[in-house]
PDB file of C-alpha atoms in Angstrom:
ATOM      1  CA  MET A   1      13.982  -3.281  -8.189  1.00  0.00           C
ATOM      2  CA  SER A   2      14.127  -7.072  -8.062  1.00  0.00           C
ATOM      3  CA  THR A   3      11.023  -9.050  -8.802  1.00  0.00           C
ATOM      4  CA  PRO A   4      10.512 -10.530  -4.761  1.00  0.00           C
ATOM      5  CA  SER A   5       9.958 -14.064  -4.589  1.00  0.00           C
ATOM      6  CA  ALA A   6       8.544 -14.549  -1.157  1.00  0.00           C
ATOM      7  CA  ALA A   7       6.935 -12.517   1.018  1.00  0.00           C
ATOM      8  CA  PRO A   8       9.182 -10.679   3.838  1.00  0.00           C
ATOM      9  CA  ASP A   9       8.766 -11.544   7.085  1.00  0.00           C
ATOM     10  CA  ILE A  10       7.031  -9.732   9.785  1.00  0.00           C
ATOM     11  CA  ALA A  11      10.538  -8.113  11.204  1.00  0.00           C
ATOM     12  CA  THR A  12      11.082  -6.687   7.773  1.00  0.00           C
ATOM     13  CA  LEU A  13       7.398  -5.694   7.394  1.00  0.00           C
ATOM     14  CA  GLU A  14       7.597  -3.913  10.731  1.00  0.00           C
ATOM     15  CA  GLU A  15      10.968  -2.512  10.191  1.00  0.00           C
ATOM     16  CA  GLN A  16       9.760  -0.863   7.137  1.00  0.00           C
ATOM     17  CA  GLU A  17       6.707   0.806   8.415  1.00  0.00           C
ATOM     18  CA  ALA A  18       8.897   2.578  11.430  1.00  0.00           C
ATOM     19  CA  ARG A  19      11.340   3.969   8.815  1.00  0.00           C
ATOM     20  CA  LEU A  20       9.430   4.846   6.404  1.00  0.00           C
ATOM     21  CA  VAL A  21       7.767   7.529   8.613  1.00  0.00           C
ATOM     22  CA  LEU A  22       7.373  11.262   7.056  1.00  0.00           C
ATOM     23  CA  ALA A  23       7.767  14.426   8.662  1.00  0.00           C
ATOM     24  CA  GLY A  24       4.417  15.703   7.410  1.00  0.00           C
ATOM     25  CA  PHE A  25       1.740  14.962   4.544  1.00  0.00           C
ATOM     26  CA  ASP A  26      -0.530  17.556   2.520  1.00  0.00           C
ATOM     27  CA  ASP A  27      -1.694  17.515  -0.904  1.00  0.00           C
ATOM     28  CA  ASP A  28       1.223  18.229  -2.535  1.00  0.00           C
ATOM     29  CA  ALA A  29       3.042  15.466  -0.875  1.00  0.00           C
ATOM     30  CA  ALA A  30       0.212  13.246  -2.119  1.00  0.00           C
ATOM     31  CA  TRP A  31       0.869  14.629  -5.350  1.00  0.00           C
ATOM     32  CA  ARG A  32       4.530  14.100  -5.590  1.00  0.00           C
ATOM     33  CA  LEU A  33       4.257  10.925  -4.071  1.00  0.00           C
ATOM     34  CA  GLY A  34       1.922   9.806  -6.297  1.00  0.00           C
ATOM     35  CA  ASN A  35       3.994  11.011  -9.642  1.00  0.00           C
ATOM     36  CA  LEU A  36       6.822   9.414  -8.305  1.00  0.00           C
ATOM     37  CA  LEU A  37       5.234   5.573  -8.273  1.00  0.00           C
ATOM     38  CA  VAL A  38       4.126   6.663 -11.593  1.00  0.00           C
ATOM     39  CA  GLU A  39       7.461   7.028 -12.639  1.00  0.00           C
ATOM     40  CA  LEU A  40       8.459   3.531 -11.242  1.00  0.00           C
ATOM     41  CA  ALA A  41       5.394   1.752 -12.446  1.00  0.00           C
ATOM     42  CA  ARG A  42       6.248   3.728 -16.206  1.00  0.00           C
ATOM     43  CA  GLU A  43       9.809   2.792 -16.547  1.00  0.00           C
ATOM     44  CA  ARG A  44       8.836  -0.947 -15.783  1.00  0.00           C
ATOM     45  CA  ARG A  45       5.858  -1.091 -17.502  1.00  0.00           C
ATOM     46  CA  ALA A  46       3.986  -2.192 -14.564  1.00  0.00           C
ATOM     47  CA  PRO A  47      -0.082  -2.237 -14.692  1.00  0.00           C
ATOM     48  CA  VAL A  48      -0.839  -0.858 -11.911  1.00  0.00           C
ATOM     49  CA  ALA A  49      -3.180   1.239 -10.659  1.00  0.00           C
ATOM     50  CA  VAL A  50      -2.121   3.869  -7.693  1.00  0.00           C
ATOM     51  CA  ASP A  51      -3.942   5.088  -4.992  1.00  0.00           C
ATOM     52  CA  ILE A  52      -3.537   7.981  -2.533  1.00  0.00           C
ATOM     53  CA  THR A  53      -5.438   8.698   0.281  1.00  0.00           C
ATOM     54  CA  ARG A  54      -5.496  11.067   3.557  1.00  0.00           C
ATOM     55  CA  GLY A  55      -8.046  11.635   6.263  1.00  0.00           C
ATOM     56  CA  GLY A  56     -10.437   9.343   4.313  1.00  0.00           C
ATOM     57  CA  ARG A  57     -10.287  11.733   1.068  1.00  0.00           C
ATOM     58  CA  GLN A  58      -8.774  11.005  -2.284  1.00  0.00           C
ATOM     59  CA  LEU A  59      -5.637  13.253  -3.290  1.00  0.00           C
ATOM     60  CA  PHE A  60      -4.415  10.990  -5.934  1.00  0.00           C
ATOM     61  CA  ARG A  61      -5.168   8.061  -8.566  1.00  0.00           C
ATOM     62  CA  ALA A  62      -4.089   7.133 -11.295  1.00  0.00           C
ATOM     63  CA  ALA A  63      -4.424   3.782 -14.067  1.00  0.00           C
ATOM     64  CA  LEU A  64      -1.768   2.911 -16.248  1.00  0.00           C
ATOM     65  CA  PRO A  65      -1.981   0.853 -19.317  1.00  0.00           C
ATOM     66  CA  GLY A  66      -2.863  -2.318 -18.446  1.00  0.00           C
ATOM     67  CA  SER A  67      -4.462  -2.000 -15.281  1.00  0.00           C
ATOM     68  CA  THR A  68      -8.011  -2.547 -15.119  1.00  0.00           C
ATOM     69  CA  PRO A  69     -11.634  -2.026 -13.445  1.00  0.00           C
ATOM     70  CA  ASP A  70     -11.141  -5.053 -10.558  1.00  0.00           C
ATOM     71  CA  ASN A  71      -7.826  -3.052  -9.773  1.00  0.00           C
ATOM     72  CA  ASP A  72     -10.353  -0.426  -8.558  1.00  0.00           C
ATOM     73  CA  ALA A  73     -11.807  -2.588  -6.170  1.00  0.00           C
ATOM     74  CA  TRP A  74      -8.839  -4.744  -4.858  1.00  0.00           C
ATOM     75  CA  ILE A  75      -7.472  -0.941  -3.896  1.00  0.00           C
ATOM     76  CA  ALA A  76     -10.763  -0.455  -1.954  1.00  0.00           C
ATOM     77  CA  ARG A  77     -10.526  -3.628  -0.066  1.00  0.00           C
ATOM     78  CA  LYS A  78      -6.772  -3.110   0.837  1.00  0.00           C
ATOM     79  CA  ARG A  79      -6.877  -0.139   1.502  1.00  0.00           C
ATOM     80  CA  ARG A  80      -9.789  -0.552   4.233  1.00  0.00           C
ATOM     81  CA  VAL A  81      -7.244  -3.125   5.783  1.00  0.00           C
ATOM     82  CA  VAL A  82      -4.558  -0.406   6.224  1.00  0.00           C
ATOM     83  CA  GLU A  83      -7.643   2.390   7.833  1.00  0.00           C
ATOM     84  CA  ARG A  84      -8.914  -0.709   9.801  1.00  0.00           C
ATOM     85  CA  TYR A  85      -5.883  -1.408  11.285  1.00  0.00           C
ATOM     86  CA  GLN A  86      -2.792   0.785  10.810  1.00  0.00           C
ATOM     87  CA  VAL A  87      -0.671  -1.160   9.455  1.00  0.00           C
ATOM     88  CA  SER A  88       0.171  -2.559   5.461  1.00  0.00           C
ATOM     89  CA  SER A  89      -2.025  -4.664   4.261  1.00  0.00           C
ATOM     90  CA  LEU A  90       0.237  -7.335   3.747  1.00  0.00           C
ATOM     91  CA  LEU A  91       2.011  -7.535   6.804  1.00  0.00           C
ATOM     92  CA  VAL A  92      -1.515  -7.822   8.492  1.00  0.00           C
ATOM     93  CA  GLY A  93      -2.041 -11.106   5.701  1.00  0.00           C
ATOM     94  CA  THR A  94       1.163 -12.099   6.920  1.00  0.00           C
ATOM     95  CA  ARG A  95       0.608 -11.898  11.005  1.00  0.00           C
ATOM     96  CA  PHE A  96      -2.443 -13.506  10.183  1.00  0.00           C
ATOM     97  CA  ARG A  97      -0.418 -16.562   8.099  1.00  0.00           C
ATOM     98  CA  ALA A  98       2.188 -17.229  11.295  1.00  0.00           C
ATOM     99  CA  LYS A  99      -0.977 -17.672  13.321  1.00  0.00           C
ATOM    100  CA  GLY A 100      -1.300 -21.002  10.925  1.00  0.00           C
ATOM    101  CA  THR A 101      -4.472 -19.009   9.355  1.00  0.00           C
ATOM    102  CA  THR A 102      -5.860 -16.744   6.989  1.00  0.00           C
ATOM    103  CA  PHE A 103      -6.946 -13.531   7.327  1.00  0.00           C
ATOM    104  CA  GLU A 104     -10.331 -14.569   5.412  1.00  0.00           C
ATOM    105  CA  ASP A 105     -11.004 -17.531   7.560  1.00  0.00           C
ATOM    106  CA  SER A 106     -10.126 -16.164  10.986  1.00  0.00           C
ATOM    107  CA  SER A 107     -10.954 -12.063  10.812  1.00  0.00           C
ATOM    108  CA  ARG A 108     -14.792 -12.298  10.576  1.00  0.00           C
ATOM    109  CA  LEU A 109     -14.551  -9.511   7.617  1.00  0.00           C
ATOM    110  CA  ASP A 110     -16.238  -9.617   4.525  1.00  0.00           C
ATOM    111  CA  PRO A 111     -13.773 -10.482   1.971  1.00  0.00           C
ATOM    112  CA  ASP A 112     -15.779  -8.349  -0.691  1.00  0.00           C
ATOM    113  CA  THR A 113     -14.857  -5.400   1.431  1.00  0.00           C
ATOM    114  CA  TYR A 114     -11.401  -6.056   2.978  1.00  0.00           C
ATOM    115  CA  ALA A 115      -8.283  -7.829   1.329  1.00  0.00           C
ATOM    116  CA  ALA A 116      -5.205  -8.128   3.743  1.00  0.00           C
ATOM    117  CA  HIS A 117      -3.133  -8.539   0.316  1.00  0.00           C
ATOM    118  CA  GLY A 118      -0.034  -6.659   0.145  1.00  0.00           C
ATOM    119  CA  GLY A 119       0.140  -3.718  -1.735  1.00  0.00           C
ATOM    120  CA  ALA A 120      -1.298  -0.866   0.680  1.00  0.00           C
ATOM    121  CA  PHE A 121       0.843   0.819   3.106  1.00  0.00           C
ATOM    122  CA  PRO A 122      -0.021   3.156   5.902  1.00  0.00           C
ATOM    123  CA  ILE A 123       0.804   7.033   5.529  1.00  0.00           C
ATOM    124  CA  THR A 124       2.889   8.110   8.935  1.00  0.00           C
ATOM    125  CA  VAL A 125       3.558  10.658   9.974  1.00  0.00           C
ATOM    126  CA  ARG A 126       6.135  11.258  12.689  1.00  0.00           C
ATOM    127  CA  GLY A 127       4.155  12.987  16.318  1.00  0.00           C
ATOM    128  CA  THR A 128       0.745  12.146  14.439  1.00  0.00           C
ATOM    129  CA  GLY A 129       0.298   8.287  13.260  1.00  0.00           C
ATOM    130  CA  VAL A 130      -1.011   7.178  10.578  1.00  0.00           C
ATOM    131  CA  VAL A 131      -3.147   9.465   8.353  1.00  0.00           C
ATOM    132  CA  GLY A 132      -4.181   7.713   4.831  1.00  0.00           C
ATOM    133  CA  ALA A 133      -2.598   5.032   2.628  1.00  0.00           C
ATOM    134  CA  VAL A 134      -0.550   4.592  -0.793  1.00  0.00           C
ATOM    135  CA  VAL A 135      -2.114   2.088  -2.886  1.00  0.00           C
ATOM    136  CA  VAL A 136      -1.025  -0.073  -5.906  1.00  0.00           C
ATOM    137  CA  SER A 137      -2.876  -2.489  -7.574  1.00  0.00           C
ATOM    138  CA  GLY A 138      -2.291  -4.870 -10.717  1.00  0.00           C
ATOM    139  CA  LEU A 139       1.368  -6.734  -9.717  1.00  0.00           C
ATOM    140  CA  PRO A 140       1.425  -9.835  -7.568  1.00  0.00           C
ATOM    141  CA  GLN A 141       0.591  -8.546  -3.877  1.00  0.00           C
ATOM    142  CA  VAL A 142       4.745  -8.473  -2.978  1.00  0.00           C
ATOM    143  CA  GLU A 143       5.739  -6.783  -5.602  1.00  0.00           C
ATOM    144  CA  ASP A 144       2.431  -4.286  -5.508  1.00  0.00           C
ATOM    145  CA  HIS A 145       3.938  -4.112  -1.245  1.00  0.00           C
ATOM    146  CA  ALA A 146       7.568  -3.442  -2.923  1.00  0.00           C
ATOM    147  CA  LEU A 147       7.078  -0.818  -5.344  1.00  0.00           C
ATOM    148  CA  VAL A 148       5.449   1.281  -2.848  1.00  0.00           C
ATOM    149  CA  VAL A 149       7.989   0.874  -0.205  1.00  0.00           C
ATOM    150  CA  GLU A 150      10.468   1.436  -2.839  1.00  0.00           C
ATOM    151  CA  ALA A 151       8.342   4.926  -3.719  1.00  0.00           C
ATOM    152  CA  LEU A 152       8.293   5.430  -0.059  1.00  0.00           C
ATOM    153  CA  GLY A 153      11.754   5.385   0.658  1.00  0.00           C
ATOM    154  CA  ARG A 154      12.703   7.288  -2.197  1.00  0.00           C
ATOM    155  CA  PHE A 155       9.964  10.442  -1.475  1.00  0.00           C
ATOM    156  CA  ILE A 156      11.278  10.476   1.727  1.00  0.00           C
ATOM    157  CA  ASP A 157      15.681  10.055   0.911  1.00  0.00           C
ATOM    158  CA  ALA A 158      14.250  13.079  -1.973  1.00  0.00           C
ATOM    159  CA  GLY A 159      13.148  15.241   1.308  1.00  0.00           C
TER     160      GLY A 159
END
């Protein structure tokens, strides 16, 4: 994975979400996806924490060397954005910036509770909609997002 230098635009982020749709998602799928994310992060020596939830229930959690308790707070804040808006946390923040403002200034949501920073991505099941979120925290926000997108793409390709 090359290190992205700038956030993807709205069209790219929307295309990712349209493409990264799963046929189904159960506890075993969460385990496989979580382990894939951990494997990718370990290969890169990325100091991240990984969290996967479905229906408000945490199904996977890992904290790799170099991650900190602060990553836990970021995970919770980014996950809440996905739960509220049903799209990736990076897309939410990018949409606010495209309007000439920021999420923090214009969402009217507590920034201690919500963070529209990259790294949280909706788990979308075909025919059902958003059922959960996969979140990475520990890298710059665009890299957190890119790691999740890469893992979801590989997960879907693996069947």
